[in-house]
PDB file of C-alpha atoms in Angstrom:
ATOM      1  CA  UNK A  18     -10.222  -9.410  -6.026  1.00  0.00           C
ATOM      2  CA  UNK A  19      -7.637  -7.234  -4.312  1.00  0.00           C
ATOM      3  CA  UNK A  20      -7.929  -3.463  -4.280  1.00  0.00           C
ATOM      4  CA  UNK A  21      -7.023  -2.133  -7.753  1.00  0.00           C
ATOM      5  CA  UNK A  22      -6.416  -5.586  -9.244  1.00  0.00           C
ATOM      6  CA  UNK A  23      -8.764  -7.372 -11.617  1.00  0.00           C
ATOM      7  CA  UNK A  24      -7.955 -10.695 -13.261  1.00  0.00           C
ATOM      8  CA  UNK A  25     -10.334 -13.173 -14.854  1.00  0.00           C
ATOM      9  CA  UNK A  26      -9.578 -16.507 -16.419  1.00  0.00           C
ATOM     10  CA  UNK A  27     -10.890 -17.486 -19.822  1.00  0.00           C
ATOM     11  CA  UNK A  28     -10.569 -20.870 -21.501  1.00  0.00           C
ATOM     12  CA  UNK A  29     -10.638 -21.296 -25.254  1.00  0.00           C
ATOM     13  CA  UNK A  30     -11.634 -24.356 -27.282  1.00  0.00           C
ATOM     14  CA  UNK A  31      -8.330 -24.228 -29.145  1.00  0.00           C
ATOM     15  CA  UNK A  32      -4.750 -23.856 -27.963  1.00  0.00           C
ATOM     16  CA  UNK A  33      -3.081 -20.550 -28.875  1.00  0.00           C
ATOM     17  CA  UNK A  34       0.195 -18.737 -28.496  1.00  0.00           C
ATOM     18  CA  UNK A  35       0.201 -14.933 -28.293  1.00  0.00           C
ATOM     19  CA  UNK A  36       0.528 -14.426 -32.048  1.00  0.00           C
ATOM     20  CA  UNK A  37      -2.117 -16.985 -33.028  1.00  0.00           C
ATOM     21  CA  UNK A  38      -4.622 -15.669 -30.463  1.00  0.00           C
ATOM     22  CA  UNK A  39      -4.014 -12.134 -31.680  1.00  0.00           C
ATOM     23  CA  UNK A  40      -4.587 -13.290 -35.277  1.00  0.00           C
ATOM     24  CA  UNK A  41      -7.872 -14.930 -34.196  1.00  0.00           C
ATOM     25  CA  UNK A  42      -9.234 -11.773 -32.503  1.00  0.00           C
ATOM     26  CA  UNK A  43      -7.524  -8.828 -34.226  1.00  0.00           C
ATOM     27  CA  UNK A  44     -10.480  -7.942 -36.458  1.00  0.00           C
ATOM     28  CA  UNK A  45     -13.048  -8.031 -33.645  1.00  0.00           C
ATOM     29  CA  UNK A  46     -14.122  -4.767 -32.012  1.00  0.00           C
ATOM     30  CA  UNK A  47     -14.202  -5.232 -28.237  1.00  0.00           C
ATOM     31  CA  UNK A  48     -15.685  -2.903 -25.633  1.00  0.00           C
ATOM     32  CA  UNK A  49     -12.310  -1.177 -24.985  1.00  0.00           C
ATOM     33  CA  UNK A  50     -11.478  -1.067 -28.727  1.00  0.00           C
ATOM     34  CA  UNK A  51      -9.376  -3.041 -31.197  1.00  0.00           C
ATOM     35  CA  UNK A  52      -6.784  -5.418 -29.752  1.00  0.00           C
ATOM     36  CA  UNK A  53      -3.121  -4.588 -30.311  1.00  0.00           C
ATOM     37  CA  UNK A  54       0.014  -6.723 -30.136  1.00  0.00           C
ATOM     38  CA  UNK A  55       2.652  -4.765 -28.206  1.00  0.00           C
ATOM     39  CA  UNK A  56       6.286  -5.545 -27.454  1.00  0.00           C
ATOM     40  CA  UNK A  57       6.841  -5.593 -23.703  1.00  0.00           C
ATOM     41  CA  UNK A  58      10.271  -6.481 -22.331  1.00  0.00           C
ATOM     42  CA  UNK A  59      11.154  -9.812 -23.954  1.00  0.00           C
ATOM     43  CA  UNK A  60       7.649 -10.787 -24.968  1.00  0.00           C
ATOM     44  CA  UNK A  61       4.552  -9.619 -26.781  1.00  0.00           C
ATOM     45  CA  UNK A  62       1.269  -8.845 -25.034  1.00  0.00           C
ATOM     46  CA  UNK A  63      -2.240  -8.511 -26.408  1.00  0.00           C
ATOM     47  CA  UNK A  64      -3.749  -5.323 -25.064  1.00  0.00           C
ATOM     48  CA  UNK A  65      -6.385  -2.707 -25.800  1.00  0.00           C
ATOM     49  CA  UNK A  66      -6.179   1.095 -25.933  1.00  0.00           C
ATOM     50  CA  UNK A  67      -5.432   2.272 -22.413  1.00  0.00           C
ATOM     51  CA  UNK A  68      -7.965   4.136 -20.305  1.00  0.00           C
ATOM     52  CA  UNK A  69      -4.976   6.049 -18.920  1.00  0.00           C
ATOM     53  CA  UNK A  70      -1.324   5.186 -18.256  1.00  0.00           C
ATOM     54  CA  UNK A  71      -2.312   3.195 -15.167  1.00  0.00           C
ATOM     55  CA  UNK A  72      -5.347   1.287 -16.467  1.00  0.00           C
ATOM     56  CA  UNK A  73      -5.326  -1.000 -19.473  1.00  0.00           C
ATOM     57  CA  UNK A  74      -6.950  -4.341 -20.333  1.00  0.00           C
ATOM     58  CA  UNK A  75      -4.443  -7.019 -21.316  1.00  0.00           C
ATOM     59  CA  UNK A  76      -4.697 -10.666 -22.359  1.00  0.00           C
ATOM     60  CA  UNK A  77      -1.848 -12.922 -21.248  1.00  0.00           C
ATOM     61  CA  UNK A  78      -1.300 -16.692 -21.263  1.00  0.00           C
ATOM     62  CA  UNK A  79      -2.016 -18.399 -17.951  1.00  0.00           C
ATOM     63  CA  UNK A  80       0.838 -20.823 -18.619  1.00  0.00           C
ATOM     64  CA  UNK A  81       4.520 -20.009 -18.278  1.00  0.00           C
ATOM     65  CA  UNK A  82       4.961 -21.761 -21.649  1.00  0.00           C
ATOM     66  CA  UNK A  83       3.198 -18.804 -23.273  1.00  0.00           C
ATOM     67  CA  UNK A  84       0.549 -20.896 -24.973  1.00  0.00           C
ATOM     68  CA  UNK A  85      -2.427 -23.084 -24.283  1.00  0.00           C
ATOM     69  CA  UNK A  86      -6.184 -22.918 -23.883  1.00  0.00           C
ATOM     70  CA  UNK A  87      -6.165 -21.021 -20.564  1.00  0.00           C
ATOM     71  CA  UNK A  88      -5.574 -17.263 -20.594  1.00  0.00           C
ATOM     72  CA  UNK A  89      -5.946 -14.356 -18.193  1.00  0.00           C
ATOM     73  CA  UNK A  90      -7.702 -11.080 -18.970  1.00  0.00           C
ATOM     74  CA  UNK A  91      -6.486  -8.444 -16.558  1.00  0.00           C
ATOM     75  CA  UNK A  92      -6.321  -4.798 -15.628  1.00  0.00           C
ATOM     76  CA  UNK A  93      -2.764  -3.539 -15.461  1.00  0.00           C
ATOM     77  CA  UNK A  94      -0.660  -0.432 -15.967  1.00  0.00           C
ATOM     78  CA  UNK A  95      -0.340   0.485 -19.644  1.00  0.00           C
ATOM     79  CA  UNK A  96       2.472  -1.429 -21.304  1.00  0.00           C
ATOM     80  CA  UNK A  97       5.026  -0.473 -23.897  1.00  0.00           C
ATOM     81  CA  UNK A  98       8.412   1.105 -23.303  1.00  0.00           C
ATOM     82  CA  UNK A  99       7.091   4.687 -23.236  1.00  0.00           C
ATOM     83  CA  UNK A 100       4.318   3.968 -20.711  1.00  0.00           C
ATOM     84  CA  UNK A 101       6.535   1.878 -18.436  1.00  0.00           C
ATOM     85  CA  UNK A 102       9.149   4.629 -18.287  1.00  0.00           C
ATOM     86  CA  UNK A 103       6.472   7.273 -17.551  1.00  0.00           C
ATOM     87  CA  UNK A 104       5.010   5.190 -14.712  1.00  0.00           C
ATOM     88  CA  UNK A 105       8.430   4.574 -13.177  1.00  0.00           C
ATOM     89  CA  UNK A 106       9.417   8.239 -13.433  1.00  0.00           C
ATOM     90  CA  UNK A 107       6.115   9.584 -12.118  1.00  0.00           C
ATOM     91  CA  UNK A 108       6.145   7.116  -9.235  1.00  0.00           C
ATOM     92  CA  UNK A 109       9.724   8.024  -8.307  1.00  0.00           C
ATOM     93  CA  UNK A 110       9.130  11.769  -8.481  1.00  0.00           C
ATOM     94  CA  UNK A 111       5.921  11.640  -6.436  1.00  0.00           C
ATOM     95  CA  UNK A 112       6.993   8.941  -3.983  1.00  0.00           C
ATOM     96  CA  UNK A 113       4.322   6.649  -5.455  1.00  0.00           C
ATOM     97  CA  UNK A 114       1.383   9.068  -5.252  1.00  0.00           C
ATOM     98  CA  UNK A 115       1.216   9.590  -9.037  1.00  0.00           C
ATOM     99  CA  UNK A 116       0.446   5.894  -9.530  1.00  0.00           C
ATOM    100  CA  UNK A 117      -2.516   5.761  -7.156  1.00  0.00           C
ATOM    101  CA  UNK A 118      -4.950   5.919 -10.107  1.00  0.00           C
ATOM    102  CA  UNK A 119      -4.442   2.199 -10.628  1.00  0.00           C
ATOM    103  CA  UNK A 120      -5.901   1.500  -7.182  1.00  0.00           C
ATOM    104  CA  UNK A 121      -9.233   3.259  -7.446  1.00  0.00           C
ATOM    105  CA  UNK A 122     -11.282   6.003  -9.030  1.00  0.00           C
ATOM    106  CA  UNK A 123     -13.393   6.401 -12.144  1.00  0.00           C
ATOM    107  CA  UNK A 124     -10.801   5.118 -14.648  1.00  0.00           C
ATOM    108  CA  UNK A 125      -9.922   2.139 -12.481  1.00  0.00           C
ATOM    109  CA  UNK A 126     -13.592   1.151 -12.241  1.00  0.00           C
ATOM    110  CA  UNK A 127     -14.072   1.603 -16.005  1.00  0.00           C
ATOM    111  CA  UNK A 128     -11.077  -0.635 -16.731  1.00  0.00           C
ATOM    112  CA  UNK A 129     -12.376  -3.301 -14.340  1.00  0.00           C
ATOM    113  CA  UNK A 130     -15.710  -3.246 -16.205  1.00  0.00           C
ATOM    114  CA  UNK A 131     -13.824  -3.575 -19.492  1.00  0.00           C
ATOM    115  CA  UNK A 132     -12.097  -6.721 -18.193  1.00  0.00           C
ATOM    116  CA  UNK A 133     -15.506  -8.319 -17.555  1.00  0.00           C
ATOM    117  CA  UNK A 134     -16.741  -7.231 -20.993  1.00  0.00           C
ATOM    118  CA  UNK A 135     -13.667  -8.606 -22.806  1.00  0.00           C
ATOM    119  CA  UNK A 136     -14.023 -11.982 -21.068  1.00  0.00           C
ATOM    120  CA  UNK A 137     -17.680 -12.188 -22.122  1.00  0.00           C
ATOM    121  CA  UNK A 138     -16.854 -11.128 -25.687  1.00  0.00           C
ATOM    122  CA  UNK A 139     -13.999 -13.646 -25.978  1.00  0.00           C
ATOM    123  CA  UNK A 140     -16.283 -16.432 -24.750  1.00  0.00           C
ATOM    124  CA  UNK A 141     -18.963 -15.362 -27.237  1.00  0.00           C
ATOM    125  CA  UNK A 142     -16.471 -15.774 -30.103  1.00  0.00           C
ATOM    126  CA  UNK A 143     -16.383 -19.514 -29.402  1.00  0.00           C
ATOM    127  CA  UNK A 144     -12.763 -19.863 -30.377  1.00  0.00           C
TER     128      UNK A 144
END
């Protein structure tokens, strides 16, 4: 694991696309909260309530096709148009210093722990 980056693979019994995986897990309460389906650029991403604008657990397909049995649970900057614009603006204004919270600190560590918890909880669902 690189500094500030946390990604873990999870494999499901069934093949899913983003919408069908969201439908399968949307009613489950995970450690970071209820999953959400958020528009991000030209796609949708399954994510959880952010720890802060720089630390959020997200679930994305491991395949470029956007579906399959293999998925990645990861820590990333909070998604959604509003959060992306805030991160870009804050980074530009501060010459990158405002985005250092994604590299370390209490919230970064908490989000990394949430990634591990979400992987375990997804595996426990047996889907």
